[in-house]
Structure formats: structure tokens, C-alpha cells
Tab-separated table of C-alpha atoms in Angstrom:
chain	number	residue	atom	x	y	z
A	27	UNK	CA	-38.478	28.541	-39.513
A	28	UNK	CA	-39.730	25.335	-38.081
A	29	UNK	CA	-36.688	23.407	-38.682
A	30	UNK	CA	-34.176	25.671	-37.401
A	31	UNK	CA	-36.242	25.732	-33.746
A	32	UNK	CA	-35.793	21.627	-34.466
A	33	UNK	CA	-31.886	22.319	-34.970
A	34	UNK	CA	-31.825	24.215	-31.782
A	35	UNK	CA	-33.486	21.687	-30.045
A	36	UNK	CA	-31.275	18.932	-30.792
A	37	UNK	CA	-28.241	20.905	-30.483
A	38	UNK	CA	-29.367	21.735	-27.114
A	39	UNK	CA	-29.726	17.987	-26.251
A	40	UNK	CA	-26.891	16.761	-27.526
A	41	UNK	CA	-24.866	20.027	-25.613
A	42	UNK	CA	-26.359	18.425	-21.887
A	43	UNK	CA	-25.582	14.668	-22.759
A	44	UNK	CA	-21.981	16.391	-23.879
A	45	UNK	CA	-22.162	17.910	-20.361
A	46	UNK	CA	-23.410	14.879	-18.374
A	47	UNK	CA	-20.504	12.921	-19.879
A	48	UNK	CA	-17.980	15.450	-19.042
A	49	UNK	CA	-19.595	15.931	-15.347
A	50	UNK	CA	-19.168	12.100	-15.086
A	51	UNK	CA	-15.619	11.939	-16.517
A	52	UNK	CA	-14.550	13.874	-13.996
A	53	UNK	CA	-16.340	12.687	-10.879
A	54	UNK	CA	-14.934	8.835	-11.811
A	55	UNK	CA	-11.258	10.520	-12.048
A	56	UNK	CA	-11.718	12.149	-8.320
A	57	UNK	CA	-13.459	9.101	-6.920
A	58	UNK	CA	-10.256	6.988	-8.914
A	59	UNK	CA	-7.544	9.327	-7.280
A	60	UNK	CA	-9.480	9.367	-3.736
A	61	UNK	CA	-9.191	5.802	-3.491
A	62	UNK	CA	-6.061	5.380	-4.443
A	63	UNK	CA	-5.125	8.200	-2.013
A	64	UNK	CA	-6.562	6.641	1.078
A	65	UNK	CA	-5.677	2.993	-0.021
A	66	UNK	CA	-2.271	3.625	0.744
A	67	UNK	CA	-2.958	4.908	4.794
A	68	UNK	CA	-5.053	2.159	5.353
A	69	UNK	CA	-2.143	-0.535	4.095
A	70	UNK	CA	0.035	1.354	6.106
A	71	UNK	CA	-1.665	1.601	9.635
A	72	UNK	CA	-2.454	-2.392	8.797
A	73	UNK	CA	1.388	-2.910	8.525
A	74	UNK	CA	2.130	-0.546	11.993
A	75	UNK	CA	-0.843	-2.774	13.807
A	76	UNK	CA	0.428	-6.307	13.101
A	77	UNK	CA	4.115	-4.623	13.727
A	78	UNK	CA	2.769	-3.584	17.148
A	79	UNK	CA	1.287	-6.287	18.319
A	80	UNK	CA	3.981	-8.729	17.020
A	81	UNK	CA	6.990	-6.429	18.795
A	82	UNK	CA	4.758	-6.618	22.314
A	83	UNK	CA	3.944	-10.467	21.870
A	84	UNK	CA	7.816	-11.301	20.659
A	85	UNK	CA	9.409	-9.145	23.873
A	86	UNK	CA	6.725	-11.029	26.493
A	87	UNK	CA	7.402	-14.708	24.670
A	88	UNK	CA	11.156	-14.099	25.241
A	89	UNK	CA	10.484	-12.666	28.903
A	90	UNK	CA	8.397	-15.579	30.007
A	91	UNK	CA	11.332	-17.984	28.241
A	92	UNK	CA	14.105	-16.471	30.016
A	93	UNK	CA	12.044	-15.994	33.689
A	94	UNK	CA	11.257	-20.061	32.886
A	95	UNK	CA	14.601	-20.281	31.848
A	96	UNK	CA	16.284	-18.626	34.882
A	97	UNK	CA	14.537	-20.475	37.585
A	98	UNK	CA	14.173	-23.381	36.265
A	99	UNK	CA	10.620	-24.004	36.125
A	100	UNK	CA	8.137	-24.839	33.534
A	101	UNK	CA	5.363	-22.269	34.820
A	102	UNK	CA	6.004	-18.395	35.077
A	103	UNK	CA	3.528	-15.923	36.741
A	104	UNK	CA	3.599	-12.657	34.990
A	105	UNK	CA	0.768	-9.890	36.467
A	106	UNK	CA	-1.330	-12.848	37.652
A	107	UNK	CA	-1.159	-14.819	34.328
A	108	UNK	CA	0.321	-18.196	34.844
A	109	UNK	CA	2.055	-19.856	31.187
A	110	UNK	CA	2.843	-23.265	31.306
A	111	UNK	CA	5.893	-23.939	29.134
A	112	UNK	CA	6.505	-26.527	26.918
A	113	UNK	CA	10.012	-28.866	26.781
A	114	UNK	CA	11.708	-25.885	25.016
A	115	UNK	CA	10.890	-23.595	27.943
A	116	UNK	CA	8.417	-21.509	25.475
A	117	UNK	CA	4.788	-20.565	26.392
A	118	UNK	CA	2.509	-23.011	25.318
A	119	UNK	CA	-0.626	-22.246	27.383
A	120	UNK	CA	-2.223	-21.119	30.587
A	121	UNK	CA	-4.336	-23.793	31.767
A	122	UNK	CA	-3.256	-26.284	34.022
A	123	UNK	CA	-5.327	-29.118	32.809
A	124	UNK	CA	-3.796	-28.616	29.748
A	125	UNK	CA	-0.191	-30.463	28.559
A	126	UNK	CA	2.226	-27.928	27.223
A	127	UNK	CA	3.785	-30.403	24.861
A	128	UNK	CA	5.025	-29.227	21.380
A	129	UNK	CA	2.905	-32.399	19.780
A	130	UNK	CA	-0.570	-31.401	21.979
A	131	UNK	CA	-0.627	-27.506	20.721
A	132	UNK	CA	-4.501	-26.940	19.895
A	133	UNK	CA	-5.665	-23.863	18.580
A	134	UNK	CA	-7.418	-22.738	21.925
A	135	UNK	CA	-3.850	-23.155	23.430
A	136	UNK	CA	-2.651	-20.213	21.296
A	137	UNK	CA	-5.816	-18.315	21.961
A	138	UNK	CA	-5.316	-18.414	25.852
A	139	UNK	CA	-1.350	-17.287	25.473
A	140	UNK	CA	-2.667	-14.401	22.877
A	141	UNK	CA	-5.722	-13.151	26.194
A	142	UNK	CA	-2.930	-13.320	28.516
A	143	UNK	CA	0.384	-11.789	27.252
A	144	UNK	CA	-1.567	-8.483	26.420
A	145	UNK	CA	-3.035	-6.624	29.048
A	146	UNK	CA	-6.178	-5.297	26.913
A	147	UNK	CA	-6.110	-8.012	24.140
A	148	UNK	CA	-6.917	-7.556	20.994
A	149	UNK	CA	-10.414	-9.193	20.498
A	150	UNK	CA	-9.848	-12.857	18.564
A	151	UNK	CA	-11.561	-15.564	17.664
A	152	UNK	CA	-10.530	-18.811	16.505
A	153	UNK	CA	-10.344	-19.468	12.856
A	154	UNK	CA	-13.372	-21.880	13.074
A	155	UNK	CA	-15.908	-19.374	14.108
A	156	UNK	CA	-13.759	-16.383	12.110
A	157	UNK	CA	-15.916	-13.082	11.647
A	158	UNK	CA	-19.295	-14.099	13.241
A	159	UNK	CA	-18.745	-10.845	15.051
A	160	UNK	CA	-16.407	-8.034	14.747
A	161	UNK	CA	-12.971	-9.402	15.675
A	162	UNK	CA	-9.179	-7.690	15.576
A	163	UNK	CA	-7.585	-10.827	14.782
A	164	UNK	CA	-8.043	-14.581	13.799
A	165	UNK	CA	-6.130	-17.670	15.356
A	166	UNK	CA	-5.142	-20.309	14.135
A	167	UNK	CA	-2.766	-23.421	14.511
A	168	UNK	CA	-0.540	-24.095	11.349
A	169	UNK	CA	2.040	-27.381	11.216
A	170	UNK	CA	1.161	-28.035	14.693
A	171	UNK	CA	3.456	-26.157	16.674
A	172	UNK	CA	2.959	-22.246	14.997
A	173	UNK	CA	-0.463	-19.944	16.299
A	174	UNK	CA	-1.295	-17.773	13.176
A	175	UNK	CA	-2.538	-14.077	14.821
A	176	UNK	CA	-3.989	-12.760	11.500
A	177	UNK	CA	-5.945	-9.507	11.078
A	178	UNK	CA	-9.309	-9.868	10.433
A	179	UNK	CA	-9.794	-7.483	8.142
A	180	UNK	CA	-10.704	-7.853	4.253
A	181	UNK	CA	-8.232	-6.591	2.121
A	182	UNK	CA	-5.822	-7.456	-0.436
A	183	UNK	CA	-2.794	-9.559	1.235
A	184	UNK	CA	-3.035	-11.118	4.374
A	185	UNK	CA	-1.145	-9.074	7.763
A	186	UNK	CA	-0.654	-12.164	10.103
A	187	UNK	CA	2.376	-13.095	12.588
A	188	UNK	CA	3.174	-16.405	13.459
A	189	UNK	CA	4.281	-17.996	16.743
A	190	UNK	CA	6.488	-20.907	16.756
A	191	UNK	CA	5.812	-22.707	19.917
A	192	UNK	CA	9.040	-24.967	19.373
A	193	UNK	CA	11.408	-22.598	19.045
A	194	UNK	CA	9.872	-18.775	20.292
A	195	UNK	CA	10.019	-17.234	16.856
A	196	UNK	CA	7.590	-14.623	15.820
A	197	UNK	CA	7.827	-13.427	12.043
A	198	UNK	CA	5.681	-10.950	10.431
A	199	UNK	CA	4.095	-11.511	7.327
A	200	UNK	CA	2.597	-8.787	4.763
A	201	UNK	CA	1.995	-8.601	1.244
A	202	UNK	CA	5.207	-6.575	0.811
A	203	UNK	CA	7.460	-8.973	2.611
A	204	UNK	CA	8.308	-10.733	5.766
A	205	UNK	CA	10.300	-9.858	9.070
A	206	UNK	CA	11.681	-11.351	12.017
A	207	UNK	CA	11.541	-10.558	15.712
């Protein structure tokens, strides 16, 4: 009689590790399919917020060209922003101490065009003191004459547009390919 209370026993055991394994199987499949289900939105809004911001920073580059363009001058005001534009009559900064030649581009030059073409800009910082505090995006100066507006935010892929200051085009880059404004 004793060993058939032992039999029980271990049965019984062996039953709730059975369970536990089963109970675990199937919270790792709904944590597995909940990720991948909200992996998917998040890519997605990342892709509409670079696509945003690019399509508003493309239309005012090619408004302050064609304003500079029109009359002739190498400085636009736009609501109370003044950009300075470079030989090829494209935004290159907004400080007048600063030369808005295609070989004197600095980093801070992009920064200042980003703060002033958007009315409520995205918060930045430049790529040398990147994510020291919550940012929306991270400039930087590539080749000397393209600002990099990246999202700073860590995923898989980078979501950046590029400004080139020698010729006024903005392209879009994402992990799943590339587009032109």
C-alpha cells in the first residue's frame, strides 16, 4: 500500500511540471505573436514620421530656392527666419556670421536650417552629443555638403533623410528602400 501512495505522488509531480511546461509553451507563443504584431505598427509610423518631416522640409527647401531664386538675392525671410543661401541659391544656414559656401557646411549649419524651416521642430541634436537626452532626430554632416536628419530611435534599420546642400535634394532612406522628393 505504501508504494502505490509513492506512485501517486510522483505521478502527481510529474502531471504539474507537464502543466508548467504546457502553461509556458503557450505564454512564449502569445508573447512571440504579440511582438511580432506590434513590430510591424511601430516600423510603419517610423516610415510615415521620416516621410512627414522629409515632404515639409523638401517643399520649404524648394520655396526658399525659388523666393532666392526669383529676386535675386542670396537671403530669404520666411515667418521671421532669415536663410542665407549658398552659390546654388539653396539654404545653407541662418546666421549671418556664418559663410553659406558649399565647401564651409558644418554640422551646426544644418542644425540651424532644420530649427528654422519647421515651425515646432522636431527636437535634434547633433550627432556628437547623440542621445544624452531624449531627442526626435540626429544631425549630421555626410561628404560635406549633405545634413543627415536621422531618427533617433533604436531599432533595426536606420529612418534618416538627407539634404544635399549643393543641389536641394532630399531622399528618404529606410530599411525597405529609398525615395526621392
Amino acid at each position: 500500500m505504501s508504494e502505490n501512495r509513492y506512485v501517486k505522488h510522483e505521478n502527481i509531480e510529474r502531471d504539474k511540471i507537464f502543466e508548467s511546461l504546457i502553461i509556458f509553451s503557450i505564454i512564449s507563443v502569445l508573447i512571440y505573436v504579440g511582438v511580432n504584431y506590434y513590430t510591424k505598427p511601430i516600423a510603419s509610423s517610423q516610415v510615415s514620421i521620416i516621410e512627414h518631416h522629409a515632404g515639409i522640409f523638401s517643399r520649404m527647401v524648394l520655396n526658399i530656392h525659388a523666393v532666392g531664386v526669383s529676386l535675386k538675392k542670396n537671403q530669404v525671410t520666411i515667418s521671421d527666419s532669415i536663410f542665407n543661401l549658398n552659390e546654388n541659391g539653396w539654404p545653407a544656414n541662418t546666421e549671418g556670421n556664418m559663410s553659406p559656401s558649399i565647401r564651409n557646411q558644418t554640422d551646426r549649419e544644418c542644425q540651424q536650417i532644420w530649427e528654422s524651416i519647421f515651425a515646432n521642430a522636431p527636437s535634434s541634436e547633433l550627432i556628437v552629443n547623440a542621445y544624452k537626452k531624449k531627442v526626435g532626430y540626429v544631425i549630421s554632416l555626410n561628404k560635406n555638403v549633405i545634413c543627415r536628419y536621422q531618427l533617433a530611435r533604436k531599432q533595426e534599420g536606420s529612418y534618416f533623410f538627407d539634404y544635399d546642400v549643393s543641389s536641394g535634394a532630399v531622399t528618404v532612406f529606410r530599411p525597405e528602400g529609398d525615395s526621392a522628393y
